[in-house]
Amino acid sequence: MELKLENSLIKDWRGYKGRPFLISGPCSAESEEQVMETATQLAQIKEVSVFRAGIWKPRTRPNSFEGVGIEGLKWLRRVKQETGLLVGTEVANERHVYEALKYGIDMLWIGARTSVNPFTVQEISDALNGVDVMVLVKNPINPDIELWIGAIERIARAGITRIGAIHRGFSSYEKTLYRNQPNWQLPIELRRRIPDLPIICDPSHIAGSRQFLHEISQKAMDLNFDGLMLESHIDPAKALSDAAQQLTPNDLKKLLSRLILRNASTSDPKLLDVLWELRQQIDVYDEHLLDLMEQRMKVAETIGRYKKENNITILQSSRWDEIIKRVIIKGQAKGLSAELIDTIFKAIHQESINHQMKIMNNGVKNPSDEK
Ligand code: PEP
Ligand code: MN
């Protein structure tokens, strides 16, 4: 199914105050005072459109705080009435949807542990049929773009038009700087696949720690994301969940004031001309790269035929080791990162192997058969 996004431009959404569309509030609603105090302070920050708070918390281990449940929905309703902010919470099953809608929640999001499960997403979609509410779909915890798009499609099928995606990073086995790997190429690919779909970045769950929130938020803005979801708490150190990554409303304000917002495009004809010219050059270089790779593969195929004829294995690891070391040194001398060279050459090498495998196993002619 092709995803149709009618009237979904984020700038037309209720509550939109400009880029970034800002969603903030505590990881979890903990008490009426904590919710009201955080919301009152956030309402003073002009960029904040939606107050978020988790009511039902998906926790990794069962002995941690699992949310206050329905009681918290009353506090969110109070926030809406007293501050004028829109309010949002996470839903993970049909009952959550019914309860949240009963309390007039404006925005529902589907968490990363839910969007991995098509049964649950479908159940939520069925509960949303014909309802007019904002729905944001977080990426699944594993970096699977089809699963993410599938979840978005299921929600769109319920007739939800104010629909968006939240990029919150992907879990990985290795311990890394951030709590969840951003894998920026996934939201970039999502934008390419569904250009009109609003994408909100959630730096809090990517970072896992306050110190990285600014750099991730800035990166999201530079990649032209539509909004940010940043967790905030009046007293982060005392938070019952995600204490290390929450900001006080005051620190949120400081972070926002340091964000540099660049334009996604320009209408200045002179600048457009210059960019057009430079992009032509890029296109020419890309063509060269393709031609060079084509030629390289042809040579690899010829080598493959010799290997076949002489019954020797495709992979000679000493030769490969020598190539990768040499190109990394040469690449660095040209100002290219070792990471780039490593990724590109591993991919090229794999492609050569694939071409040679085909020759080895498909009864392709040997070089001595050629005229
Ligand atoms: C949250 O937003 O508090 C949350 C639980 O997020 P995620 O689903 O991204 O882990
Ligand atoms: Mn959280």
mmCIF file of C-alpha atoms and ligand atoms in Angstrom:
data_model
loop_
_atom_site.group_PDB
_atom_site.id
_atom_site.type_symbol
_atom_site.label_atom_id
_atom_site.label_comp_id
_atom_site.label_asym_id
_atom_site.label_seq_id
_atom_site.Cartn_x
_atom_site.Cartn_y
_atom_site.Cartn_z
ATOM 1 C CA MET A 1 0.000 0.000 0.000
ATOM 2 C CA GLU A 2 1.245 3.452 -0.886
ATOM 3 C CA LEU A 3 1.004 5.713 2.115
ATOM 4 C CA LYS A 4 -1.311 8.631 1.404
ATOM 5 C CA LEU A 5 -0.785 11.592 3.675
ATOM 6 C CA GLU A 6 -3.648 13.988 3.190
ATOM 7 C CA ASN A 7 -3.637 17.316 5.029
ATOM 8 C CA SER A 8 -0.818 16.025 7.077
ATOM 9 C CA LEU A 9 1.627 18.910 6.749
ATOM 10 C CA ILE A 10 2.882 19.460 10.246
ATOM 11 C CA LYS A 11 2.603 23.219 9.941
ATOM 12 C CA ASP A 12 -1.177 22.749 9.754
ATOM 13 C CA TRP A 13 -1.340 20.646 12.915
ATOM 14 C CA ARG A 14 -3.155 22.123 15.914
ATOM 15 C CA GLY A 15 -0.644 23.498 18.357
ATOM 16 C CA TYR A 16 2.189 23.891 15.821
ATOM 17 C CA LYS A 17 4.290 26.895 16.777
ATOM 18 C CA GLY A 18 7.060 26.571 14.198
ATOM 19 C CA ARG A 19 10.135 24.430 13.753
ATOM 20 C CA PRO A 20 11.087 22.562 15.886
ATOM 21 C CA PHE A 21 7.635 21.249 16.832
ATOM 22 C CA LEU A 22 8.516 20.714 20.467
ATOM 23 C CA ILE A 23 7.199 17.992 22.737
ATOM 24 C CA SER A 24 8.482 18.024 26.300
ATOM 25 C CA GLY A 25 7.644 16.715 29.726
ATOM 26 C CA PRO A 26 8.741 14.005 32.107
ATOM 27 C CA CYS A 27 9.589 10.472 31.105
ATOM 28 C CA SER A 28 6.907 9.386 33.590
ATOM 29 C CA ALA A 29 4.050 11.098 35.361
ATOM 30 C CA GLU A 30 4.960 10.439 39.009
ATOM 31 C CA SER A 31 2.666 12.648 41.077
ATOM 32 C CA GLU A 32 0.117 15.365 40.445
ATOM 33 C CA GLU A 33 2.514 18.001 41.848
ATOM 34 C CA GLN A 34 5.449 16.876 39.696
ATOM 35 C CA VAL A 35 3.244 16.887 36.578
ATOM 36 C CA MET A 36 1.612 20.261 37.292
ATOM 37 C CA GLU A 37 4.852 21.970 38.292
ATOM 38 C CA THR A 38 6.759 20.701 35.243
ATOM 39 C CA ALA A 39 3.895 21.658 32.937
ATOM 40 C CA THR A 40 3.531 25.141 34.434
ATOM 41 C CA GLN A 41 7.215 25.832 33.830
ATOM 42 C CA LEU A 42 7.148 24.348 30.325
ATOM 43 C CA ALA A 43 4.115 26.443 29.402
ATOM 44 C CA GLN A 44 6.343 29.524 29.849
ATOM 45 C CA ILE A 45 8.666 28.304 27.084
ATOM 46 C CA LYS A 46 7.218 29.621 23.852
ATOM 47 C CA GLU A 47 8.424 26.744 21.645
ATOM 48 C CA VAL A 48 6.701 23.970 23.643
ATOM 49 C CA SER A 49 3.546 22.701 21.897
ATOM 50 C CA VAL A 50 2.847 19.386 23.575
ATOM 51 C CA PHE A 51 3.314 18.231 27.163
ATOM 52 C CA ARG A 52 4.341 14.573 27.289
ATOM 53 C CA ALA A 53 4.276 12.150 30.214
ATOM 54 C CA GLY A 54 4.360 8.361 30.304
ATOM 55 C CA ILE A 55 1.478 6.831 32.253
ATOM 56 C CA TRP A 56 2.119 3.186 31.448
ATOM 57 C CA LYS A 57 5.870 2.602 31.360
ATOM 58 C CA PRO A 58 7.460 -0.247 29.420
ATOM 59 C CA ARG A 59 10.392 -1.110 31.697
ATOM 60 C CA THR A 60 13.141 -3.571 30.952
ATOM 61 C CA ARG A 61 12.904 -5.253 34.372
ATOM 62 C CA PRO A 62 9.649 -5.901 36.263
ATOM 63 C CA ASN A 63 10.781 -4.519 39.595
ATOM 64 C CA SER A 64 11.124 -0.917 38.401
ATOM 65 C CA PHE A 65 8.506 1.837 38.425
ATOM 66 C CA GLU A 66 5.870 0.895 35.851
ATOM 67 C CA GLY A 67 3.873 4.111 35.760
ATOM 68 C CA VAL A 68 0.928 5.504 37.704
ATOM 69 C CA GLY A 69 -1.720 4.266 35.262
ATOM 70 C CA ILE A 70 -5.119 5.869 34.649
ATOM 71 C CA GLU A 71 -4.790 8.231 37.632
ATOM 72 C CA GLY A 72 -2.126 10.099 35.624
ATOM 73 C CA LEU A 73 -4.574 10.772 32.789
ATOM 74 C CA LYS A 74 -6.527 13.047 35.149
ATOM 75 C CA TRP A 75 -3.343 15.040 35.767
ATOM 76 C CA LEU A 76 -2.760 15.363 32.031
ATOM 77 C CA ARG A 77 -6.323 16.573 31.576
ATOM 78 C CA ARG A 78 -5.624 19.184 34.268
ATOM 79 C CA VAL A 79 -2.444 20.267 32.450
ATOM 80 C CA LYS A 80 -4.465 20.775 29.293
ATOM 81 C CA GLN A 81 -7.149 22.793 31.073
ATOM 82 C CA GLU A 82 -4.816 24.933 33.162
ATOM 83 C CA THR A 83 -1.866 25.584 30.843
ATOM 84 C CA GLY A 84 -3.414 25.330 27.391
ATOM 85 C CA LEU A 85 -0.669 22.937 26.295
ATOM 86 C CA LEU A 86 -1.656 19.934 24.219
ATOM 87 C CA VAL A 87 -0.993 16.667 26.046
ATOM 88 C CA GLY A 88 0.429 13.342 24.923
ATOM 89 C CA THR A 89 1.164 9.898 26.297
ATOM 90 C CA GLU A 90 2.375 6.475 25.169
ATOM 91 C CA VAL A 91 -0.131 3.767 24.326
ATOM 92 C CA ALA A 92 0.793 0.110 24.035
ATOM 93 C CA ASN A 93 -2.540 -1.639 23.663
ATOM 94 C CA GLU A 94 -6.212 -1.132 22.846
ATOM 95 C CA ARG A 95 -7.191 -0.377 26.444
ATOM 96 C CA HIS A 96 -4.584 2.380 26.682
ATOM 97 C CA VAL A 97 -6.059 3.971 23.558
ATOM 98 C CA TYR A 98 -9.629 3.917 24.915
ATOM 99 C CA GLU A 99 -8.580 5.307 28.292
ATOM 100 C CA ALA A 100 -6.384 8.048 26.801
ATOM 101 C CA LEU A 101 -9.123 9.155 24.420
ATOM 102 C CA LYS A 102 -11.651 9.195 27.260
ATOM 103 C CA TYR A 103 -9.475 11.786 29.015
ATOM 104 C CA GLY A 104 -9.076 13.939 25.911
ATOM 105 C CA ILE A 105 -5.395 13.208 25.267
ATOM 106 C CA ASP A 106 -4.358 15.066 22.078
ATOM 107 C CA MET A 107 -1.329 13.060 21.042
ATOM 108 C CA LEU A 108 -0.605 9.352 21.364
ATOM 109 C CA TRP A 109 2.737 7.797 20.650
ATOM 110 C CA ILE A 110 3.600 4.196 20.027
ATOM 111 C CA GLY A 111 6.782 3.222 21.849
ATOM 112 C CA ALA A 112 9.825 1.498 20.417
ATOM 113 C CA ARG A 113 9.005 -1.763 22.172
ATOM 114 C CA THR A 114 5.510 -1.744 20.664
ATOM 115 C CA SER A 115 6.226 -0.710 17.076
ATOM 116 C CA VAL A 116 8.254 -3.932 16.665
ATOM 117 C CA ASN A 117 5.066 -5.949 17.011
ATOM 118 C CA PRO A 118 2.629 -5.828 14.073
ATOM 119 C CA PHE A 119 -0.112 -7.601 16.113
ATOM 120 C CA THR A 120 -0.069 -4.897 18.763
ATOM 121 C CA VAL A 121 0.222 -2.059 16.255
ATOM 122 C CA GLN A 122 -2.777 -3.498 14.402
ATOM 123 C CA GLU A 123 -4.740 -3.731 17.655
ATOM 124 C CA ILE A 124 -3.951 -0.065 18.341
ATOM 125 C CA SER A 125 -4.855 0.857 14.787
ATOM 126 C CA ASP A 126 -8.236 -0.880 15.123
ATOM 127 C CA ALA A 127 -8.905 1.029 18.346
ATOM 128 C CA LEU A 128 -8.080 4.279 16.552
ATOM 129 C CA ASN A 129 -10.405 3.751 13.616
ATOM 130 C CA GLY A 130 -12.127 7.002 12.707
ATOM 131 C CA VAL A 131 -10.635 8.964 15.625
ATOM 132 C CA ASP A 132 -9.085 12.410 15.106
ATOM 133 C CA VAL A 133 -5.960 12.426 17.241
ATOM 134 C CA MET A 134 -2.246 13.013 16.615
ATOM 135 C CA VAL A 135 -0.307 9.740 16.478
ATOM 136 C CA LEU A 136 3.469 9.447 16.434
ATOM 137 C CA VAL A 137 5.165 6.147 15.755
ATOM 138 C CA LYS A 138 8.561 5.606 17.347
ATOM 139 C CA ASN A 139 11.086 3.559 15.445
ATOM 140 C CA PRO A 140 11.220 -0.107 16.485
ATOM 141 C CA ILE A 141 14.166 -0.884 18.794
ATOM 142 C CA ASN A 142 15.883 -2.793 15.981
ATOM 143 C CA PRO A 143 17.029 -0.883 12.882
ATOM 144 C CA ASP A 144 14.386 -2.223 10.497
ATOM 145 C CA ILE A 145 12.939 0.500 8.310
ATOM 146 C CA GLU A 146 10.287 -1.761 6.765
ATOM 147 C CA LEU A 147 8.922 -2.561 10.221
ATOM 148 C CA TRP A 148 8.831 1.165 11.048
ATOM 149 C CA ILE A 149 7.055 2.006 7.781
ATOM 150 C CA GLY A 150 4.705 -0.941 8.281
ATOM 151 C CA ALA A 151 3.654 0.393 11.686
ATOM 152 C CA ILE A 152 3.071 3.859 10.202
ATOM 153 C CA GLU A 153 0.982 2.340 7.399
ATOM 154 C CA ARG A 154 -1.162 0.386 9.880
ATOM 155 C CA ILE A 155 -1.920 3.593 11.790
ATOM 156 C CA ALA A 156 -2.582 5.536 8.580
ATOM 157 C CA ARG A 157 -5.083 2.854 7.542
ATOM 158 C CA ALA A 158 -7.199 3.699 10.600
ATOM 159 C CA GLY A 159 -7.786 7.074 8.950
ATOM 160 C CA ILE A 160 -5.350 8.998 11.163
ATOM 161 C CA THR A 161 -4.103 11.998 9.187
ATOM 162 C CA ARG A 162 -1.972 13.818 11.755
ATOM 163 C CA ILE A 163 0.614 11.093 11.769
ATOM 164 C CA GLY A 164 4.351 11.341 12.275
ATOM 165 C CA ALA A 165 7.443 9.336 13.118
ATOM 166 C CA ILE A 166 9.730 9.624 16.110
ATOM 167 C CA HIS A 167 13.385 8.716 15.712
ATOM 168 C CA ARG A 168 14.607 7.514 19.138
ATOM 169 C CA GLY A 169 17.627 5.447 18.129
ATOM 170 C CA PHE A 170 18.222 1.696 17.991
ATOM 171 C CA SER A 171 19.517 -0.667 20.627
ATOM 172 C CA SER A 172 22.806 -2.412 20.038
ATOM 173 C CA TYR A 173 24.736 -5.141 21.746
ATOM 174 C CA GLU A 174 27.950 -3.151 22.073
ATOM 175 C CA LYS A 175 28.226 -0.500 24.768
ATOM 176 C CA THR A 176 28.568 2.843 23.035
ATOM 177 C CA LEU A 177 28.682 6.533 23.876
ATOM 178 C CA TYR A 178 24.929 6.899 23.487
ATOM 179 C CA ARG A 179 22.194 4.780 25.022
ATOM 180 C CA ASN A 180 20.721 4.027 21.591
ATOM 181 C CA GLN A 181 22.487 4.220 18.251
ATOM 182 C CA PRO A 182 21.108 7.045 16.109
ATOM 183 C CA ASN A 183 21.731 5.291 12.724
ATOM 184 C CA TRP A 184 20.832 8.567 11.032
ATOM 185 C CA GLN A 185 20.625 6.881 7.639
ATOM 186 C CA LEU A 186 17.327 5.267 8.707
ATOM 187 C CA PRO A 187 15.330 8.447 9.331
ATOM 188 C CA ILE A 188 16.978 9.907 6.204
ATOM 189 C CA GLU A 189 15.725 6.899 4.224
ATOM 190 C CA LEU A 190 12.283 7.272 5.844
ATOM 191 C CA ARG A 191 12.177 10.890 4.619
ATOM 192 C CA ARG A 192 13.115 9.735 1.114
ATOM 193 C CA ARG A 193 10.431 7.035 1.142
ATOM 194 C CA ILE A 194 7.608 9.173 2.619
ATOM 195 C CA PRO A 195 8.634 12.792 1.971
ATOM 196 C CA ASP A 196 5.613 14.452 3.623
ATOM 197 C CA LEU A 197 5.745 12.464 6.846
ATOM 198 C CA PRO A 198 6.749 14.659 9.790
ATOM 199 C CA ILE A 199 9.784 13.299 11.632
ATOM 200 C CA ILE A 200 10.456 14.200 15.249
ATOM 201 C CA CYS A 201 13.792 13.382 16.855
ATOM 202 C CA ASP A 202 13.881 12.136 20.451
ATOM 203 C CA PRO A 203 17.418 13.058 21.586
ATOM 204 C CA SER A 204 16.649 11.989 25.177
ATOM 205 C CA HIS A 205 16.338 8.288 24.388
ATOM 206 C CA ILE A 206 19.199 8.386 21.865
ATOM 207 C CA ALA A 207 21.554 10.103 24.318
ATOM 208 C CA GLY A 208 20.616 8.457 27.600
ATOM 209 C CA SER A 209 22.486 11.274 29.252
ATOM 210 C CA ARG A 210 21.948 15.052 29.436
ATOM 211 C CA GLN A 211 25.383 16.000 28.143
ATOM 212 C CA PHE A 212 24.645 14.818 24.576
ATOM 213 C CA LEU A 213 21.179 16.335 24.167
ATOM 214 C CA HIS A 214 22.328 19.537 22.529
ATOM 215 C CA GLU A 215 24.570 17.924 19.906
ATOM 216 C CA ILE A 216 21.880 15.416 18.933
ATOM 217 C CA SER A 217 19.169 18.101 18.773
ATOM 218 C CA GLN A 218 21.403 20.272 16.582
ATOM 219 C CA LYS A 219 22.149 17.360 14.282
ATOM 220 C CA ALA A 220 18.417 16.634 13.929
ATOM 221 C CA MET A 221 17.772 20.263 13.016
ATOM 222 C CA ASP A 222 20.618 20.228 10.494
ATOM 223 C CA LEU A 223 19.050 17.133 8.923
ATOM 224 C CA ASN A 224 15.802 19.100 8.623
ATOM 225 C CA PHE A 225 13.738 17.108 11.123
ATOM 226 C CA ASP A 226 10.400 18.731 11.926
ATOM 227 C CA GLY A 227 10.518 18.540 15.682
ATOM 228 C CA LEU A 228 12.065 17.363 18.912
ATOM 229 C CA MET A 229 10.824 15.355 21.859
ATOM 230 C CA LEU A 230 12.934 16.181 24.922
ATOM 231 C CA GLU A 231 12.249 14.797 28.384
ATOM 232 C CA SER A 232 12.077 17.319 31.208
ATOM 233 C CA HIS A 233 11.506 17.041 34.946
ATOM 234 C CA ILE A 234 11.436 19.629 37.730
ATOM 235 C CA ASP A 235 13.999 17.581 39.625
ATOM 236 C CA PRO A 236 15.701 15.135 37.227
ATOM 237 C CA ALA A 237 17.933 13.591 39.901
ATOM 238 C CA LYS A 238 14.811 12.354 41.691
ATOM 239 C CA ALA A 239 13.057 11.033 38.566
ATOM 240 C CA LEU A 240 11.642 7.516 38.884
ATOM 241 C CA SER A 241 12.677 6.658 35.319
ATOM 242 C CA ASP A 242 15.373 7.937 32.941
ATOM 243 C CA ALA A 243 16.888 10.283 35.546
ATOM 244 C CA ALA A 244 20.197 10.755 33.683
ATOM 245 C CA GLN A 245 18.649 12.074 30.490
ATOM 246 C CA GLN A 246 15.997 14.525 31.728
ATOM 247 C CA LEU A 247 16.460 18.308 31.757
ATOM 248 C CA THR A 248 14.964 20.906 34.047
ATOM 249 C CA PRO A 249 12.608 23.217 32.121
ATOM 250 C CA ASN A 250 15.202 25.918 32.622
ATOM 251 C CA ASP A 251 17.956 23.826 31.027
ATOM 252 C CA LEU A 252 15.587 23.006 28.189
ATOM 253 C CA LYS A 253 15.207 26.728 27.589
ATOM 254 C CA LYS A 254 18.994 27.128 27.480
ATOM 255 C CA LEU A 255 19.349 24.235 25.054
ATOM 256 C CA LEU A 256 16.745 25.782 22.745
ATOM 257 C CA SER A 257 18.447 29.157 22.804
ATOM 258 C CA ARG A 258 21.695 27.527 21.618
ATOM 259 C CA LEU A 259 20.047 25.685 18.699
ATOM 260 C CA ILE A 260 20.933 27.052 15.288
ATOM 261 C CA LEU A 261 18.082 26.713 12.807
ATOM 262 C CA ARG A 262 19.051 26.702 9.173
ATOM 263 C CA ASN A 263 16.694 27.006 6.216
ATOM 264 C CA ALA A 264 15.828 23.860 4.324
ATOM 265 C CA SER A 265 16.046 25.723 1.027
ATOM 266 C CA THR A 266 16.552 29.172 -0.417
ATOM 267 C CA SER A 267 14.808 31.298 -3.017
ATOM 268 C CA ASP A 268 17.816 33.549 -3.623
ATOM 269 C CA PRO A 269 18.396 33.085 -7.404
ATOM 270 C CA LYS A 270 22.155 33.738 -7.219
ATOM 271 C CA LEU A 271 22.652 31.160 -4.502
ATOM 272 C CA LEU A 272 20.395 28.694 -6.360
ATOM 273 C CA ASP A 273 22.590 29.128 -9.452
ATOM 274 C CA VAL A 274 25.768 28.450 -7.523
ATOM 275 C CA LEU A 275 24.250 25.396 -5.843
ATOM 276 C CA TRP A 276 22.958 24.094 -9.171
ATOM 277 C CA GLU A 277 26.420 24.416 -10.692
ATOM 278 C CA LEU A 278 28.081 22.630 -7.765
ATOM 279 C CA ARG A 279 25.458 19.877 -7.802
ATOM 280 C CA GLN A 280 26.176 19.311 -11.493
ATOM 281 C CA GLN A 281 29.786 18.682 -10.493
ATOM 282 C CA ILE A 282 28.685 16.219 -7.816
ATOM 283 C CA ASP A 283 26.534 14.374 -10.377
ATOM 284 C CA VAL A 284 29.517 14.117 -12.731
ATOM 285 C CA TYR A 285 31.716 12.687 -9.969
ATOM 286 C CA ASP A 286 28.998 10.201 -9.027
ATOM 287 C CA GLU A 287 28.889 9.034 -12.666
ATOM 288 C CA HIS A 288 32.672 8.600 -12.560
ATOM 289 C CA LEU A 289 32.387 6.544 -9.388
ATOM 290 C CA LEU A 290 29.827 4.264 -11.041
ATOM 291 C CA ASP A 291 31.959 3.878 -14.191
ATOM 292 C CA LEU A 292 35.039 3.105 -12.124
ATOM 293 C CA MET A 293 33.193 0.501 -10.096
ATOM 294 C CA GLU A 294 31.858 -1.092 -13.260
ATOM 295 C CA GLN A 295 35.388 -1.311 -14.663
ATOM 296 C CA ARG A 296 36.760 -2.630 -11.384
ATOM 297 C CA MET A 297 34.142 -5.402 -11.333
ATOM 298 C CA LYS A 298 34.996 -6.392 -14.900
ATOM 299 C CA VAL A 299 38.633 -6.864 -13.897
ATOM 300 C CA ALA A 300 37.556 -8.828 -10.818
ATOM 301 C CA GLU A 301 35.418 -11.066 -13.042
ATOM 302 C CA THR A 302 38.388 -11.775 -15.311
ATOM 303 C CA ILE A 303 40.446 -12.692 -12.243
ATOM 304 C CA GLY A 304 37.547 -14.937 -11.197
ATOM 305 C CA ARG A 305 37.733 -16.821 -14.487
ATOM 306 C CA TYR A 306 41.477 -17.425 -14.001
ATOM 307 C CA LYS A 307 40.801 -18.638 -10.461
ATOM 308 C CA LYS A 308 38.153 -21.001 -11.719
ATOM 309 C CA GLU A 309 40.342 -22.390 -14.450
ATOM 310 C CA ASN A 310 43.195 -22.981 -12.019
ATOM 311 C CA ASN A 311 40.953 -24.215 -9.220
ATOM 312 C CA ILE A 312 42.002 -21.666 -6.583
ATOM 313 C CA THR A 313 39.823 -20.072 -3.910
ATOM 314 C CA ILE A 314 38.220 -16.672 -4.394
ATOM 315 C CA LEU A 315 39.394 -15.164 -1.140
ATOM 316 C CA GLN A 316 43.068 -14.619 -0.556
ATOM 317 C CA SER A 317 43.049 -12.901 2.768
ATOM 318 C CA SER A 318 46.644 -11.637 2.666
ATOM 319 C CA ARG A 319 45.867 -9.789 -0.575
ATOM 320 C CA TRP A 320 42.699 -8.298 0.918
ATOM 321 C CA ASP A 321 44.567 -7.284 4.080
ATOM 322 C CA GLU A 322 47.197 -5.525 1.966
ATOM 323 C CA ILE A 323 44.510 -3.638 -0.039
ATOM 324 C CA ILE A 324 42.533 -2.402 2.961
ATOM 325 C CA LYS A 325 45.647 -1.193 4.793
ATOM 326 C CA ARG A 326 46.966 0.597 1.731
ATOM 327 C CA VAL A 327 43.693 2.366 0.849
ATOM 328 C CA ILE A 328 43.125 3.514 4.428
ATOM 329 C CA ILE A 329 46.565 5.171 4.520
ATOM 330 C CA LYS A 330 46.123 6.707 1.079
ATOM 331 C CA GLY A 331 42.572 7.814 1.860
ATOM 332 C CA GLN A 332 43.615 9.519 5.068
ATOM 333 C CA ALA A 333 46.276 11.444 3.157
ATOM 334 C CA LYS A 334 43.389 12.745 1.032
ATOM 335 C CA GLY A 335 41.396 13.838 4.063
ATOM 336 C CA LEU A 336 38.995 10.846 3.985
ATOM 337 C CA SER A 337 38.188 9.142 7.262
ATOM 338 C CA ALA A 338 39.364 5.596 7.909
ATOM 339 C CA GLU A 339 35.725 4.763 8.673
ATOM 340 C CA LEU A 340 34.571 5.844 5.198
ATOM 341 C CA ILE A 341 37.347 3.970 3.404
ATOM 342 C CA ASP A 342 36.769 0.883 5.494
ATOM 343 C CA THR A 343 33.013 0.860 4.779
ATOM 344 C CA ILE A 344 33.338 1.571 1.061
ATOM 345 C CA PHE A 345 36.148 -0.873 0.375
ATOM 346 C CA LYS A 346 34.557 -3.667 2.378
ATOM 347 C CA ALA A 347 31.403 -3.182 0.286
ATOM 348 C CA ILE A 348 33.376 -3.086 -2.974
ATOM 349 C CA HIS A 349 35.333 -6.169 -1.954
ATOM 350 C CA GLN A 350 32.121 -8.023 -1.105
ATOM 351 C CA GLU A 351 30.692 -7.068 -4.491
ATOM 352 C CA SER A 352 33.839 -8.411 -6.226
ATOM 353 C CA ILE A 353 33.478 -11.672 -4.318
ATOM 354 C CA ASN A 354 29.822 -11.904 -5.347
ATOM 355 C CA HIS A 355 30.721 -11.379 -9.008
ATOM 356 C CA GLN A 356 33.471 -13.998 -8.778
ATOM 357 C CA MET A 357 31.163 -16.465 -6.970
ATOM 358 C CA LYS A 358 28.734 -16.216 -9.852
ATOM 359 C CA ILE A 359 31.500 -17.011 -12.295
ATOM 360 C CA MET A 360 32.786 -19.917 -10.198
ATOM 361 C CA ASN A 361 29.394 -21.520 -9.800
ATOM 362 C CA ASN A 362 27.512 -20.649 -12.965
ATOM 363 C CA GLY A 363 29.514 -22.406 -15.616
ATOM 364 C CA VAL A 364 30.673 -19.114 -17.142
ATOM 365 C CA LYS A 365 33.356 -19.515 -19.814
ATOM 366 C CA ASN A 366 37.027 -19.645 -18.798
ATOM 367 C CA PRO A 367 39.446 -17.023 -20.197
ATOM 368 C CA SER A 368 41.077 -19.627 -22.418
ATOM 369 C CA ASP A 369 37.675 -20.211 -24.110
ATOM 370 C CA GLU A 370 37.537 -16.561 -25.125
ATOM 371 C CA LYS A 371 38.688 -15.464 -28.541
HETATM 372 C C1 PEP B 1 9.516 7.203 26.443
HETATM 373 O O1 PEP B 1 9.309 8.027 25.543
HETATM 374 O O2 PEP B 1 9.586 7.481 27.639
HETATM 375 C C2 PEP B 1 9.803 5.812 26.053
HETATM 376 C C3 PEP B 1 9.540 4.775 26.834
HETATM 377 O O3 PEP B 1 10.396 5.755 24.886
HETATM 378 P P1 PEP B 1 10.896 4.567 23.933
HETATM 379 O O4 PEP B 1 9.686 3.830 23.508
HETATM 380 O O5 PEP B 1 11.554 5.347 22.849
HETATM 381 O O6 PEP B 1 11.883 3.742 24.721
HETATM 382 MN MN MN B 2 11.917 7.874 29.016
#
